[in-house]
Short mmCIF file of C-alpha atoms and ligand atoms in Angstrom, two decimals:
data_model
loop_
_atom_site.label_atom_id
_atom_site.label_comp_id
_atom_site.label_asym_id
_atom_site.label_seq_id
_atom_site.Cartn_x
_atom_site.Cartn_y
_atom_site.Cartn_z
CA MET N 1 -0.31 0.05 0.12
CA ASN N 2 0.83 3.89 -0.87
CA SER N 3 1.39 6.58 1.82
CA TRP N 4 -2.07 8.12 2.02
CA PRO N 5 -1.56 11.65 1.80
CA HIS N 6 -5.34 13.21 3.72
CA LYS N 7 -4.92 13.95 7.50
CA HIS N 8 -8.14 15.52 6.91
CA ILE N 9 -10.86 13.33 4.40
CA LEU N 10 -13.42 16.37 3.80
CA THR N 11 -14.58 15.68 -0.24
CA LEU N 12 -13.21 13.10 -2.66
CA SER N 13 -12.89 16.06 -4.99
CA ASN N 14 -9.20 15.87 -4.04
CA PHE N 15 -8.74 11.82 -4.27
CA SER N 16 -6.76 10.24 -6.17
CA LYS N 17 -7.42 7.51 -8.08
CA GLU N 18 -4.78 5.65 -6.37
CA ASP N 19 -6.47 6.98 -2.92
CA PHE N 20 -9.71 5.60 -4.35
CA LYS N 21 -7.92 2.61 -5.01
CA ILE N 22 -6.18 2.64 -1.39
CA VAL N 23 -9.38 2.79 0.58
CA ILE N 24 -11.43 0.07 -1.86
CA ASP N 25 -8.93 -2.93 -0.97
CA LEU N 26 -8.06 -1.71 2.47
CA ALA N 27 -12.26 -2.21 2.76
CA HIS N 28 -12.39 -5.46 1.60
CA LYS N 29 -9.64 -6.21 3.21
CA PHE N 30 -11.58 -6.18 6.91
CA LYS N 31 -14.84 -7.16 5.03
CA SER N 32 -13.71 -10.35 4.25
CA VAL N 33 -11.98 -10.03 8.08
CA THR N 34 -14.14 -9.81 9.92
CA SER N 35 -16.91 -11.77 7.78
CA ALA N 36 -14.56 -14.89 9.03
CA ASP N 37 -15.56 -15.06 12.56
CA ILE N 38 -12.92 -12.38 13.95
CA LYS N 39 -15.03 -10.28 15.92
CA ASN N 40 -12.79 -7.00 16.69
CA LEU N 41 -9.34 -5.96 15.26
CA PRO N 42 -6.40 -4.54 17.99
CA SER N 43 -5.25 -1.92 15.02
CA LEU N 44 -6.70 1.28 16.91
CA LYS N 45 -6.28 0.06 20.73
CA GLY N 46 -5.87 3.24 22.66
CA PHE N 47 -7.18 5.26 19.45
CA LEU N 48 -10.16 8.08 20.57
CA ILE N 49 -12.38 8.63 18.26
CA THR N 50 -15.57 10.88 18.85
CA SER N 51 -18.45 11.97 16.34
CA LEU N 52 -20.17 14.81 16.50
CA PHE N 53 -23.88 14.51 14.73
CA PHE N 54 -24.87 17.55 15.03
CA GLU N 55 -28.09 15.94 12.22
CA PRO N 56 -29.88 13.33 13.04
CA SER N 57 -28.90 10.26 11.58
CA THR N 58 -29.01 6.02 11.16
CA ARG N 59 -26.71 4.49 8.96
CA THR N 60 -23.85 6.96 9.62
CA LYS N 61 -23.36 7.33 12.47
CA ASN N 62 -23.97 3.58 13.67
CA SER N 63 -21.80 2.44 11.15
CA PHE N 64 -18.71 4.96 12.45
CA GLU N 65 -19.45 3.46 15.62
CA LEU N 66 -19.35 -0.46 15.25
CA ALA N 67 -16.36 0.26 12.95
CA ALA N 68 -14.25 1.69 15.32
CA LYS N 69 -15.23 -0.95 18.12
CA LYS N 70 -14.25 -3.37 15.34
CA LEU N 71 -10.57 -1.95 14.96
CA SER N 72 -10.75 -1.84 19.22
CA ALA N 73 -10.34 1.91 19.58
CA ASP N 74 -12.72 3.68 22.61
CA PHE N 75 -15.16 5.89 21.76
CA LEU N 76 -17.36 9.04 22.74
CA SER N 77 -21.01 10.17 21.36
CA PHE N 78 -22.17 13.41 21.84
CA HIS N 79 -25.62 14.06 21.59
CA PRO N 80 -26.93 18.04 20.65
CA SER N 81 -30.10 17.89 22.36
CA SER N 82 -28.23 17.16 25.86
CA SER N 83 -25.26 18.92 25.49
CA SER N 84 -23.73 22.39 25.96
CA LEU N 85 -25.17 23.56 22.63
CA ALA N 86 -27.78 24.48 24.87
CA LYS N 87 -26.87 27.41 27.44
CA GLY N 88 -24.86 28.38 24.33
CA GLU N 89 -21.61 27.28 22.96
CA THR N 90 -20.76 26.86 19.57
CA TYR N 91 -20.06 23.90 17.08
CA LEU N 92 -16.06 24.91 16.41
CA ASP N 93 -16.40 24.89 20.37
CA THR N 94 -17.38 22.09 20.61
CA ALA N 95 -15.43 20.14 18.21
CA ARG N 96 -12.04 21.89 20.37
CA THR N 97 -13.73 20.85 23.54
CA TYR N 98 -13.69 16.82 22.07
CA CYS N 99 -9.86 17.54 20.34
CA SER N 100 -8.69 18.83 24.44
CA MET N 101 -10.04 15.46 25.62
CA GLY N 102 -7.95 13.81 23.23
CA SER N 103 -9.80 13.16 20.70
CA ASN N 104 -7.47 11.58 17.30
CA ILE N 105 -10.45 11.90 15.26
CA LEU N 106 -13.37 13.74 15.06
CA ILE N 107 -16.28 12.31 12.18
CA ILE N 108 -18.83 15.85 12.51
CA ARG N 109 -22.81 16.05 10.32
CA HIS N 110 -23.79 19.48 10.15
CA SER N 111 -26.38 21.07 7.93
CA LEU N 112 -23.67 24.21 6.96
CA ASN N 113 -21.43 23.22 4.15
CA ASN N 114 -17.98 23.18 4.80
CA SER N 115 -18.24 23.40 8.34
CA PRO N 116 -16.05 20.21 9.06
CA PHE N 117 -13.82 22.84 6.50
CA GLU N 118 -13.87 25.35 8.68
CA ILE N 119 -13.44 23.46 12.13
CA SER N 120 -10.11 21.06 10.59
CA LYS N 121 -8.92 25.10 9.23
CA ASN N 122 -9.17 26.06 12.88
CA LEU N 123 -7.83 23.16 14.65
CA ASP N 124 -5.06 23.50 12.25
CA SER N 125 -3.88 26.54 13.23
CA ASN N 126 -4.29 26.22 16.82
CA GLY N 127 -1.80 23.09 16.22
CA PHE N 128 -3.99 20.34 16.70
CA LYS N 129 -3.57 16.82 15.73
CA THR N 130 -6.44 15.58 15.67
CA SER N 131 -8.58 14.80 12.01
CA ILE N 132 -11.09 15.37 10.89
CA LEU N 133 -13.66 13.18 8.85
CA SER N 134 -16.75 14.63 7.55
CA ALA N 135 -20.09 12.08 7.96
CA GLY N 136 -22.30 15.50 5.58
CA ASP N 137 -22.39 18.55 5.86
CA GLY N 138 -24.89 20.69 3.96
CA PHE N 139 -25.26 19.76 0.51
CA ASN N 140 -22.06 19.90 -0.15
CA SER N 141 -19.92 16.81 0.64
CA HIS N 142 -20.67 13.03 2.48
CA PRO N 143 -17.24 11.48 1.43
CA SER N 144 -17.96 7.88 3.07
CA GLN N 145 -21.05 7.51 1.28
CA GLY N 146 -19.85 8.17 -1.99
CA LEU N 147 -16.53 5.99 -1.13
CA LEU N 148 -19.64 2.49 -0.25
CA ASP N 149 -21.29 3.39 -3.10
CA LEU N 150 -18.00 2.98 -5.27
CA TYR N 151 -17.07 0.54 -3.05
CA THR N 152 -20.34 -1.08 -3.74
CA LEU N 153 -20.77 -0.66 -7.54
CA THR N 154 -17.11 -1.82 -8.24
CA LYS N 155 -18.05 -5.29 -5.84
CA PHE N 156 -21.30 -5.97 -8.05
CA PHE N 157 -19.17 -5.76 -11.94
CA SER N 158 -16.07 -6.57 -11.00
CA PRO N 159 -16.70 -8.97 -7.81
CA ILE N 160 -13.69 -10.93 -8.67
CA ASN N 161 -10.85 -8.09 -9.02
CA LEU N 162 -12.80 -5.60 -6.97
CA ASP N 163 -10.92 -3.03 -10.52
CA PRO N 164 -13.09 0.59 -10.42
CA ASN N 165 -11.35 0.88 -13.62
CA ILE N 166 -14.65 -1.30 -14.40
CA LEU N 167 -16.42 1.92 -14.24
CA PHE N 168 -15.12 2.92 -17.52
CA ASN N 169 -17.71 4.85 -19.72
CA LYS N 170 -20.76 3.17 -17.86
CA THR N 171 -23.62 5.24 -17.23
CA ILE N 172 -24.92 5.58 -13.95
CA LEU N 173 -28.17 7.56 -13.62
CA ILE N 174 -28.74 9.83 -10.36
CA ILE N 175 -32.28 10.39 -9.72
CA GLY N 176 -33.73 13.07 -8.10
CA ASP N 177 -33.51 16.36 -5.70
CA ILE N 178 -29.31 16.59 -6.89
CA LEU N 179 -29.53 20.52 -6.01
CA HIS N 180 -30.08 18.93 -2.15
CA SER N 181 -28.11 16.06 -2.33
CA ARG N 182 -24.29 15.85 -1.38
CA VAL N 183 -24.80 11.99 -1.88
CA ALA N 184 -24.68 13.32 -5.20
CA ARG N 185 -22.21 15.45 -5.13
CA SER N 186 -19.56 13.41 -3.35
CA ASN N 187 -21.23 10.09 -6.22
CA ILE N 188 -19.51 12.52 -9.02
CA TRP N 189 -16.53 13.08 -8.14
CA SER N 190 -16.17 8.89 -6.91
CA LEU N 191 -17.89 8.02 -9.98
CA THR N 192 -16.34 10.12 -12.67
CA ALA N 193 -12.44 9.28 -11.33
CA PHE N 194 -12.71 6.01 -12.62
CA GLY N 195 -13.87 6.68 -16.36
CA ALA N 196 -18.09 6.96 -15.40
CA ASN N 197 -20.55 9.24 -16.80
CA ILE N 198 -23.37 10.84 -15.07
CA VAL N 199 -26.41 11.26 -16.19
CA LEU N 200 -28.40 13.82 -14.07
CA CYS N 201 -32.46 12.88 -14.05
CA GLY N 202 -34.83 15.53 -12.26
CA PRO N 203 -36.55 18.49 -12.96
CA LYS N 204 -35.26 22.40 -13.56
CA THR N 205 -35.92 22.90 -10.10
CA LEU N 206 -34.10 19.99 -8.30
CA VAL N 207 -31.62 19.45 -10.99
CA PRO N 208 -30.24 22.78 -12.69
CA GLU N 209 -28.45 22.91 -15.89
CA GLU N 210 -25.57 24.42 -14.24
CA PHE N 211 -24.88 21.12 -12.68
CA SER N 212 -23.55 19.91 -16.77
CA ASN N 213 -20.55 22.14 -15.52
CA PHE N 214 -20.21 21.23 -11.64
CA LEU N 215 -17.01 19.13 -11.69
CA ASN N 216 -15.21 22.70 -13.95
CA TYR N 217 -16.35 25.11 -11.14
CA ASP N 218 -17.60 23.31 -7.70
CA ASN N 219 -14.66 22.57 -5.80
CA PRO N 220 -15.08 24.54 -2.95
CA TYR N 221 -12.15 24.07 -1.42
CA ASP N 222 -9.85 25.77 -4.13
CA LEU N 223 -7.87 22.28 -4.59
CA VAL N 224 -6.78 21.16 -8.06
CA ASP N 225 -8.16 18.45 -9.32
CA PRO N 226 -6.30 15.81 -9.06
CA ILE N 227 -7.54 13.57 -11.69
CA LYS N 228 -7.52 14.68 -15.31
CA ASP N 229 -9.62 11.82 -17.58
CA ARG N 230 -12.68 12.22 -15.57
CA GLY N 231 -15.90 10.78 -17.15
CA LYS N 232 -18.67 13.66 -18.44
CA ILE N 233 -22.07 14.89 -16.68
CA SER N 234 -24.70 15.57 -18.99
CA ILE N 235 -28.68 16.61 -17.64
CA SER N 236 -32.51 14.30 -18.02
CA ARG N 237 -35.86 15.86 -17.64
CA SER N 238 -37.30 12.71 -19.29
CA LEU N 239 -36.81 9.10 -16.49
CA GLU N 240 -38.29 7.09 -19.61
CA LYS N 241 -35.46 7.98 -22.18
CA SER N 242 -32.47 8.05 -19.88
CA ILE N 243 -33.39 4.50 -17.39
CA LYS N 244 -33.59 3.02 -21.04
CA ASN N 245 -29.12 3.17 -21.57
CA ALA N 246 -28.47 3.30 -17.83
CA ASP N 247 -25.91 0.78 -16.83
CA ALA N 248 -26.28 1.63 -13.24
CA ILE N 249 -29.54 3.66 -11.06
CA ILE N 250 -28.52 5.62 -7.61
CA THR N 251 -32.32 7.06 -6.75
CA LEU N 252 -32.06 9.84 -3.66
CA ARG N 253 -34.46 11.43 -1.56
CA LEU N 254 -36.28 14.61 -1.73
CA GLN N 255 -34.33 16.67 0.72
CA LYS N 256 -37.31 19.24 2.41
CA GLU N 257 -35.16 19.41 5.15
CA ARG N 258 -33.06 21.84 2.90
CA MET N 259 -35.75 23.73 1.43
CA LYS N 260 -36.47 26.96 1.80
CA GLU N 261 -39.28 27.08 -0.91
CA ASP N 262 -41.95 25.54 -3.05
CA PHE N 263 -39.46 22.97 -5.38
CA LEU N 264 -42.55 20.97 -7.04
CA THR N 265 -45.80 21.46 -7.52
CA SER N 266 -47.18 18.56 -5.87
CA ILE N 267 -45.72 15.08 -4.96
CA LYS N 268 -48.08 13.47 -6.57
CA SER N 269 -46.63 15.05 -9.97
CA TYR N 270 -42.94 14.33 -8.37
CA CYS N 271 -43.72 10.73 -8.65
CA ASN N 272 -45.34 10.01 -11.71
CA ASP N 273 -42.18 11.90 -13.48
CA TYR N 274 -39.71 10.21 -11.65
CA CYS N 275 -40.30 8.12 -8.73
CA LEU N 276 -38.38 4.34 -10.58
CA THR N 277 -40.70 1.41 -10.28
CA SER N 278 -41.58 -1.84 -12.03
CA GLN N 279 -42.79 -1.01 -14.77
CA LYS N 280 -40.26 2.19 -15.72
CA LEU N 281 -37.54 -0.67 -15.46
CA ASP N 282 -38.68 -2.69 -17.91
CA ILE N 283 -37.61 0.44 -20.02
CA CYS N 284 -33.78 -0.46 -18.94
CA GLU N 285 -32.19 -2.77 -21.56
CA LYS N 286 -30.65 -5.01 -18.66
CA GLU N 287 -30.99 -6.01 -15.34
CA VAL N 288 -29.08 -2.75 -13.63
CA PRO N 289 -28.17 -2.20 -9.77
CA ILE N 290 -30.32 -0.07 -7.92
CA LEU N 291 -29.18 1.66 -4.99
CA HIS N 292 -30.32 5.06 -2.51
CA PRO N 293 -28.27 6.30 0.25
CA GLY N 294 -31.20 5.73 2.99
CA PRO N 295 -33.13 6.95 4.53
CA LEU N 296 -35.66 5.78 1.49
CA ASN N 297 -39.23 7.36 0.90
CA ARG N 298 -40.87 4.21 -0.34
CA ASP N 299 -42.88 5.29 -3.40
CA VAL N 300 -42.04 8.56 -3.23
CA GLU N 301 -38.15 8.05 -5.07
CA ILE N 302 -38.50 4.72 -5.35
CA SER N 303 -41.18 1.78 -5.17
CA SER N 304 -41.79 -0.99 -2.30
CA GLN N 305 -41.89 -3.55 -4.89
CA ILE N 306 -37.96 -2.46 -6.08
CA VAL N 307 -36.99 -2.33 -3.22
CA ASP N 308 -38.42 -5.83 -1.28
CA ARG N 309 -37.61 -7.78 -4.60
CA TYR N 310 -35.81 -6.70 -6.86
CA PRO N 311 -32.67 -9.33 -7.09
CA ASN N 312 -30.42 -6.40 -7.81
CA CYS N 313 -31.72 -3.94 -5.00
CA LEU N 314 -28.14 -3.33 -3.57
CA ILE N 315 -29.71 -0.86 -1.07
CA ASN N 316 -28.72 -3.81 2.44
CA ASP N 317 -25.40 -4.24 0.25
CA GLN N 318 -24.59 -0.81 0.48
CA VAL N 319 -25.26 -0.56 4.56
CA ALA N 320 -23.25 -3.70 5.08
CA ASN N 321 -20.29 -2.00 3.29
CA GLY N 322 -20.72 0.83 5.44
CA VAL N 323 -18.55 -0.46 8.37
CA PRO N 324 -15.20 -1.85 6.58
CA VAL N 325 -15.23 1.22 4.39
CA ARG N 326 -16.17 3.12 6.77
CA MET N 327 -13.39 0.99 8.84
CA ALA N 328 -10.96 2.12 6.52
CA LEU N 329 -11.12 5.64 6.78
CA LEU N 330 -10.79 5.76 10.46
CA TYR N 331 -7.67 3.11 9.99
CA LEU N 332 -6.08 5.60 7.16
CA LEU N 333 -6.76 8.34 9.12
CA SER N 334 -5.22 6.64 12.47
CA LYS N 335 -2.34 6.36 10.91
CA VAL N 336 -1.49 9.78 9.57
CA ASN N 337 -2.49 11.00 13.46
CA LEU N 338 0.40 9.40 14.67
CA GLY N 339 2.37 10.33 11.79
CA PHE N 340 3.22 7.24 10.68
CA LYS N 341 3.34 6.75 7.07
CA VAL N 342 0.93 3.88 5.83
CA ILE N 343 3.30 1.62 3.52
N1 CP S 1 -27.02 8.35 3.80
C1 CP S 1 -26.80 8.54 4.83
O1 CP S 1 -26.07 8.96 5.51
O2 CP S 1 -27.59 7.70 5.96
P1 CP S 1 -28.08 8.13 7.06
O3 CP S 1 -29.11 10.19 7.14
O4 CP S 1 -29.00 7.41 8.20
O5 CP S 1 -26.89 8.78 8.18
#
């Protein structure tokens, strides 16, 4: 394994192909070890990992906790409703408090775009060694989801070699509320890295035309893109038309909590046009894999029939793969944290 360059994991826009491959390979090793009846590995014994979730979560929060425990780390979990936020403490001072308690890694979910980045800058400039891992900030970034989706699709298309280059020239259809989706943004960075072409499908209000230029200007960290030959992004308003040639489909939830105005004339007309149903899936020329990051709104963005009965529905695989992928991320950050080179 080559060296791991990231002290913090805030975005996938600065990941090289090699970085993605390191995570996938390591996650795969953790997956095989932990499914072979080996309960816990001692790798992070003595490490303190803290989860700071200022927004609700089921999958991300609990799978990070499970990942940390499987690596024998100590784990602190912050609960906003019973914390000193109620007394006016800021999220930044909350983060600094946990660093002063000796946290080696802070896993942060917050509704504000770039808040984990702001915390990392503040901690770095104040001499803290703590690594920051974004577990989802606003509609900006959800790196661990982008990585577990990359792992899940790679494993589907290349189960033996686990080679993400298998995604080259595949068409990945992402349907729904792209505007408010940090998952869509992280998926775009991870999947185009290996030459997948992305079709974003939805109404104008939720998939503005500007998204076709996303890769050219939407790098919030002013970083140089390490990948020069990314796949392309296109926009479609018609699910019926775009589904025909899809190689994989990712459906997304309507993020009502992030909508500050009315984006839809009615949920009924949205469902008619964009809910993925067996009927619409019949148009597809192949038996494509279907993903959804969760939580689901059954029969709004995806039908119950697909969730429960479609053989290539990978939603449960995504959840299961979230644990080894997050183990890999914690392991890699722990090595940076101690000043080790990962070799
Ligand atoms: N996919 C995802 O982020 O789910 P949670 O909100 O349950 O963590």
